[in-house]
Amino acid sequence: MNTATIDQAAIQAVKVPTAVVRRSTATALSARGEPFMWALGAALTVGIVMVIGFLLFVFWNGLVTFVPKPVAVVTLKSGTMVAGEPTRSEFYRLSPDAMRALPPAEAEKMATNGGYGHRTLYRIGNYDLYNEDFRWVPDHVVGNIDYPKDVIFVERLEWGVFVGRIKSVKIGDRDLASPTPRDPALLAAHEEARARWQTIRHIERDLIGHVNHDLEALRLDVRHAEIIYGPSSGQAEKARAAEAAQVPALKAEYDRLTAEAARLKSIDQLNAITLADIAGKEKVLPLSNLVRFYPANDLSFFDKVSIYLSRWGEFLSDEPREANTEGGVLPAIFGTVAMTLLMVLVVAPIGVITALYLREYAKQGRLVSIVRISVNNLAGVPSIVYGVFGLGFFAYGIGAHIDDLFFPERLPAPTFGTGGILWSALTLALLTVPVVIVATEEALAAVPRSMREGSLACGASKWQTIKNIVLPRAMPGIMTGIILAMARGAGEVAPLMLVGVVKLAPTLPFDGYFPYVHLERSFMHLGFHIYDVGFQSRNSEAGKPMVFVTTCLLIGVIAFLNLAAIVIRSRLKRRFAGSQF
Amino acid sequence: MLDIANVPADPVFEPTAIHPKRGEQGEVIQIQGFNLRYGAAQALFDNNFSIERGLVTALIGPSGCGKSTLLRCFNRMNDLIDNLHISGHIEFDGHDIYAPNIDVIALRKRMGMIFQKPNPFPMSIYENVVYPLRIDGVRSKAVLDETCERALKAAALWEEAKDRLDASALGLSGGQQQRLCIARAIAGDPEVLLMDEPCSALDPIATAKIEEMIDELRGRYTVIIVTHNMHQAVRVSDNTAFMYLGRLIEYGDTHAVFQNPQRARTQDYVTGRFG
């Protein structure tokens, strides 16, 4: 008994080895992180699809805009005829009144469709005759749709498109018998008329413009001398004498040019075409007023391609007309590129030098932190605020003082005291400088300390080290900042509307008159052009295709500028890439 | 950085043991009562010794003993660090290098430095070597070419690099890059070469080449080399300074320090009992 008790105690005292609990080797899905990765990947896919879809949409619409379309002649049940390019069609809900007015059979058909009818939008042109460019034609009023081969589509200098037939053509003093759109005599006469029109434009704009410029320069010289030296001073006398000596010759030249232009215009009037719209209303036009005409329903593939290319050529190389909804956008392309490059010229040195000071020279302390935070926050200021600032500070502040000091003779007409390409570039430089500063600071901070120490240990000064080692090494990063700044600046429109962009600039910022670069001039911009054509023109339906084409072009221009900068950056990077063997 | 209160070792230090001098060309650098602290943390305590001209001096000691800090004081590389406080003197050729009127750039031109990790510039081999001359505004092609060849030969890199002088220096191997950095330092025509663990990132063969080269530089340059490798100190140096916790424990002829140390700490360290 006793021993048994002891045994019991001994047994209880012995530690029974329990199973060792090992760490579980299974990994939960949440620990692996795959669901997060899938979600992130899906989000990225959605984003990319949206961007690509948007680009495809814009580019598709932009690219098909200039394709010549057939012209349909619609005979309505009422007997009226409508001719035009079918633009788009849609289902629409008829108003109850319209339903009641329908014939019972039609009304029943509509009712089975839930009150929806179908209609097509035709671009009928002939704005001067009917006061509308586009017309909706509901399907239920259509009697017959036809594509006659003799209907022509005409793009005119004024009043937009004309759709109709050629009635008669007068070339000089002879009439063409039964003219067709492919009549060689008509085509030759048209080409000649266009060339003559170009000559008239050259005389009126360039030659007479030059004479006017010289006259204005003489007048300004006199005014300048009178303001600076006094109206009765010797300098003013001399300027007046010079003006008196040169004005007669210039006036004579002016008269000669005007007479020449008038002569050409009178010849122009002799070459006229009489067009008739589908209902028979006639319209007489000088041949030179026709930009392009073609038999829309009788085109071979080759004809279509050549019209398409010719329209692109006009778009890229000509000036806008018809309130920007037709013609080209050359001044806008030029303005966009010039302004962006000017902005880069300003923003790159300012941003890089600021970042160099902040990162390399300034004592890192509270003040520098505050400056840095402020710079970062500048990037978040709404861009229109920069526009207001640019207008107030650059144009009305600095610009007005420049005018007072250097161009007093032109006042009260402002020279620099109003919006211009220079002020726009400076305003956008302010807007984008934080991007360059931040990127440059990052790039400078990424230059290894060992590089700097190696240079300093060789006896280089701080500036030599920065110039020879740090800056070249940081250059790809700095370029990235400049690319970002450029991309942001080129697409910005809101501030530019206040500081220099206009709907239609009469002159480019660069021309043949001394000093050749006129940074005070206002300019056109593709971004503003999109806004103007799409939302400010008399006919937004007519402007819509141009919105797509111009958007295409703006994206293209920005992509091209960025691509150029990226090529430069990759060249720089290659220099620092390791082995060359 | 170095908080003396948390170090368990005996805080009592005997005075530095200095062995007799062995060089005949006098002293180039004198360190007198030199203290240094980073903010509140003191890294160097009252160092007193002199570097002999034309000899190779090794600075040894365990990590954090302040040997690199001391080396970087010689050419004032530590100036880049904020919140650094020093007291005492370091004299180079009899002039206090921390005197307010000293020209730091001129000082660095007289002292080349080689760093722990090779730091060639992202340029061609040629431009790397002649960088000190470019800084001085030397334009003559003949002078540049001659200096380049001389420096590369002195750094034992000429045979490997002479056919690809215009290739990027970043394409060289680690050992070649380090010899290129030595060539760059030599091209600047310094009097003193400061080497901060120059072989720690290299393999044994590259290390051997560099040690061989240091041996050839002896006499023309005063070399001060910081090393973790005691065998390397024995192989290349004439004098050795053993530092511990910011203090110089023992200094003098390398063989004397290694074979007949005067201090117990030196004995322990060189025999591998700690460190």
Coordinates of N, CA and C in Angstrom, one line a residue, chain B residues 172-251:
Chain B
L172 N 35.2 48.4 -66.0 CA 36.4 47.7 -65.4 C 35.9 46.8 -64.3
S173 N 36.7 45.8 -63.9 CA 36.4 45.0 -62.8 C 36.6 45.8 -61.5
G174 N 36.2 45.2 -60.4 CA 36.3 46.0 -59.1 C 37.8 46.3 -58.8
G175 N 38.7 45.3 -58.9 CA 40.1 45.5 -58.6 C 40.7 46.6 -59.6
Q176 N 40.3 46.5 -60.8 CA 40.8 47.4 -61.8 C 40.3 48.8 -61.5
Q177 N 39.0 48.9 -61.1 CA 38.5 50.2 -60.7 C 39.2 50.8 -59.6
Q178 N 39.6 50.0 -58.6 CA 40.3 50.5 -57.4 C 41.6 51.0 -57.8
R179 N 42.3 50.2 -58.7 CA 43.6 50.7 -59.2 C 43.5 52.0 -60.0
L180 N 42.4 52.1 -60.7 CA 42.1 53.3 -61.5 C 42.0 54.5 -60.5
C181 N 41.3 54.3 -59.4 CA 41.1 55.3 -58.4 C 42.5 55.7 -57.8
I182 N 43.4 54.7 -57.6 CA 44.7 55.0 -57.1 C 45.5 55.8 -58.2
A183 N 45.3 55.4 -59.5 CA 46.0 56.2 -60.6 C 45.5 57.6 -60.6
R184 N 44.2 57.8 -60.3 CA 43.6 59.1 -60.3 C 44.2 59.9 -59.2
A185 N 44.4 59.3 -58.1 CA 45.0 60.0 -56.9 C 46.4 60.4 -57.2
I186 N 47.1 59.4 -57.9 CA 48.6 59.7 -58.2 C 48.7 60.8 -59.2
A187 N 47.7 60.8 -60.2 CA 47.8 61.8 -61.2 C 47.8 63.2 -60.7
G188 N 47.2 63.4 -59.5 CA 47.1 64.7 -58.9 C 48.4 65.1 -58.2
D189 N 49.4 64.3 -58.3 CA 50.7 64.5 -57.8 C 50.7 64.9 -56.3
P190 N 50.1 64.0 -55.4 CA 50.0 64.3 -54.0 C 51.3 64.0 -53.3
E191 N 51.4 64.4 -52.0 CA 52.6 64.0 -51.2 C 52.2 62.8 -50.3
V192 N 50.9 62.8 -50.0 CA 50.4 61.8 -49.1 C 49.2 61.1 -49.8
L193 N 49.2 59.7 -49.6 CA 48.1 59.0 -50.1 C 47.3 58.4 -48.9
L194 N 46.1 58.8 -48.8 CA 45.2 58.3 -47.7 C 44.4 57.1 -48.3
M195 N 44.5 55.9 -47.7 CA 43.8 54.8 -48.2 C 42.8 54.3 -47.1
D196 N 41.5 54.3 -47.4 CA 40.6 53.9 -46.4 C 40.1 52.5 -46.7
E197 N 40.7 51.5 -46.1 CA 40.4 50.1 -46.4 C 40.3 49.8 -47.9
P198 N 41.3 50.1 -48.6 CA 41.2 50.0 -50.1 C 41.0 48.6 -50.7
C199 N 41.2 47.6 -49.9 CA 41.0 46.2 -50.4 C 39.8 45.5 -49.8
S200 N 39.0 46.2 -49.1 CA 38.0 45.5 -48.4 C 36.9 45.0 -49.3
A201 N 36.8 45.6 -50.5 CA 35.8 45.1 -51.5 C 36.4 44.3 -52.6
L202 N 37.6 43.8 -52.4 CA 38.3 43.1 -53.5 C 38.6 41.7 -53.1
D203 N 38.8 40.9 -54.2 CA 39.2 39.5 -54.0 C 40.7 39.4 -53.7
P204 N 41.2 38.3 -53.3 CA 42.6 38.2 -52.8 C 43.6 38.5 -53.9
I205 N 43.3 38.2 -55.2 CA 44.3 38.4 -56.2 C 44.4 39.9 -56.5
A206 N 43.2 40.6 -56.5 CA 43.2 42.1 -56.7 C 43.9 42.7 -55.5
T207 N 43.7 42.2 -54.3 CA 44.3 42.7 -53.1 C 45.8 42.6 -53.2
A208 N 46.3 41.4 -53.7 CA 47.7 41.2 -53.8 C 48.3 42.2 -54.7
K209 N 47.6 42.5 -55.8 CA 48.2 43.5 -56.8 C 48.3 44.9 -56.2
I210 N 47.3 45.2 -55.4 CA 47.3 46.6 -54.8 C 48.4 46.6 -53.7
E211 N 48.5 45.6 -53.0 CA 49.6 45.6 -51.9 C 51.0 45.7 -52.6
E212 N 51.1 45.0 -53.7 CA 52.4 45.1 -54.4 C 52.7 46.5 -54.9
M213 N 51.6 47.1 -55.3 CA 51.7 48.5 -55.8 C 52.0 49.5 -54.7
I214 N 51.4 49.3 -53.5 CA 51.7 50.1 -52.4 C 53.2 50.0 -52.0
D215 N 53.7 48.8 -52.2 CA 55.1 48.6 -51.9 C 56.0 49.4 -52.8
E216 N 55.5 49.6 -54.0 CA 56.3 50.4 -55.0 C 56.2 51.9 -54.7
L217 N 55.1 52.2 -54.2 CA 54.8 53.7 -53.9 C 55.7 54.2 -52.7
R218 N 56.1 53.3 -51.9 CA 56.8 53.6 -50.7 C 58.0 54.5 -51.1
G219 N 58.3 55.5 -50.3 CA 59.4 56.4 -50.6 C 59.0 57.6 -51.3
R220 N 58.3 57.4 -52.4 CA 57.9 58.6 -53.2 C 56.7 59.3 -52.5
Y221 N 55.8 58.4 -51.9 CA 54.7 59.0 -51.3 C 54.6 58.5 -49.8
T222 N 54.0 59.3 -49.0 CA 53.7 58.9 -47.6 C 52.4 58.2 -47.8
V223 N 52.3 56.9 -47.3 CA 51.0 56.2 -47.5 C 50.4 56.0 -46.1
I224 N 49.2 56.4 -45.9 CA 48.5 56.0 -44.6 C 47.3 55.1 -45.0
I225 N 47.3 53.9 -44.5 CA 46.3 52.9 -44.9 C 45.5 52.4 -43.7
V226 N 44.2 52.5 -43.8 CA 43.4 52.0 -42.8 C 43.0 50.6 -43.2
T227 N 43.2 49.6 -42.3 CA 42.9 48.2 -42.7 C 42.3 47.5 -41.5
H228 N 41.4 46.5 -41.9 CA 40.9 45.6 -40.9 C 41.7 44.3 -40.8
N229 N 42.5 44.2 -41.9 CA 43.2 42.9 -42.0 C 44.6 43.1 -41.5
M230 N 44.9 42.4 -40.3 CA 46.1 42.5 -39.6 C 47.3 42.0 -40.4
H231 N 47.0 40.9 -41.2 CA 48.1 40.4 -42.1 C 48.5 41.4 -43.1
Q232 N 47.5 42.1 -43.6 CA 47.8 43.1 -44.6 C 48.7 44.2 -44.0
A233 N 48.3 44.6 -42.8 CA 49.1 45.6 -42.1 C 50.6 45.2 -42.0
V234 N 50.8 43.9 -41.6 CA 52.1 43.4 -41.4 C 52.8 43.4 -42.8
R235 N 52.1 43.0 -43.9 CA 52.7 42.9 -45.2 C 53.1 44.2 -45.7
V236 N 52.3 45.2 -45.6 CA 52.6 46.4 -46.4 C 53.2 47.6 -45.5
S237 N 53.0 47.6 -44.2 CA 53.3 48.8 -43.5 C 54.6 48.8 -42.9
D238 N 55.2 50.0 -42.7 CA 56.4 50.2 -41.9 C 56.1 50.5 -40.5
N239 N 55.1 51.4 -40.3 CA 54.6 51.7 -38.9 C 53.2 51.3 -38.8
T240 N 52.8 51.0 -37.6 CA 51.4 50.6 -37.3 C 50.9 51.4 -36.1
A241 N 49.7 51.9 -36.3 CA 49.1 52.6 -35.1 C 47.9 51.7 -34.7
F242 N 47.8 51.3 -33.5 CA 46.6 50.5 -33.0 C 45.7 51.4 -32.2
M243 N 44.5 51.5 -32.7 CA 43.5 52.4 -32.0 C 42.4 51.5 -31.4
Y244 N 41.9 52.0 -30.3 CA 40.8 51.3 -29.7 C 39.9 52.3 -29.0
L245 N 38.6 52.3 -29.3 CA 37.6 53.2 -28.7 C 38.0 54.6 -28.8
G246 N 38.6 55.0 -30.0 CA 38.9 56.4 -30.2 C 40.2 56.9 -29.6
R247 N 40.9 55.9 -29.0 CA 42.2 56.3 -28.4 C 43.3 55.5 -29.1
L248 N 44.5 56.2 -29.2 CA 45.6 55.5 -29.8 C 46.3 54.7 -28.7
I249 N 46.3 53.4 -28.8 CA 46.9 52.5 -27.8 C 48.4 52.4 -27.9
E250 N 48.8 52.1 -29.2 CA 50.2 51.8 -29.4 C 50.6 52.2 -30.8
Y251 N 51.8 52.7 -30.9 CA 52.2 53.2 -32.2 C 53.7 53.0 -32.4

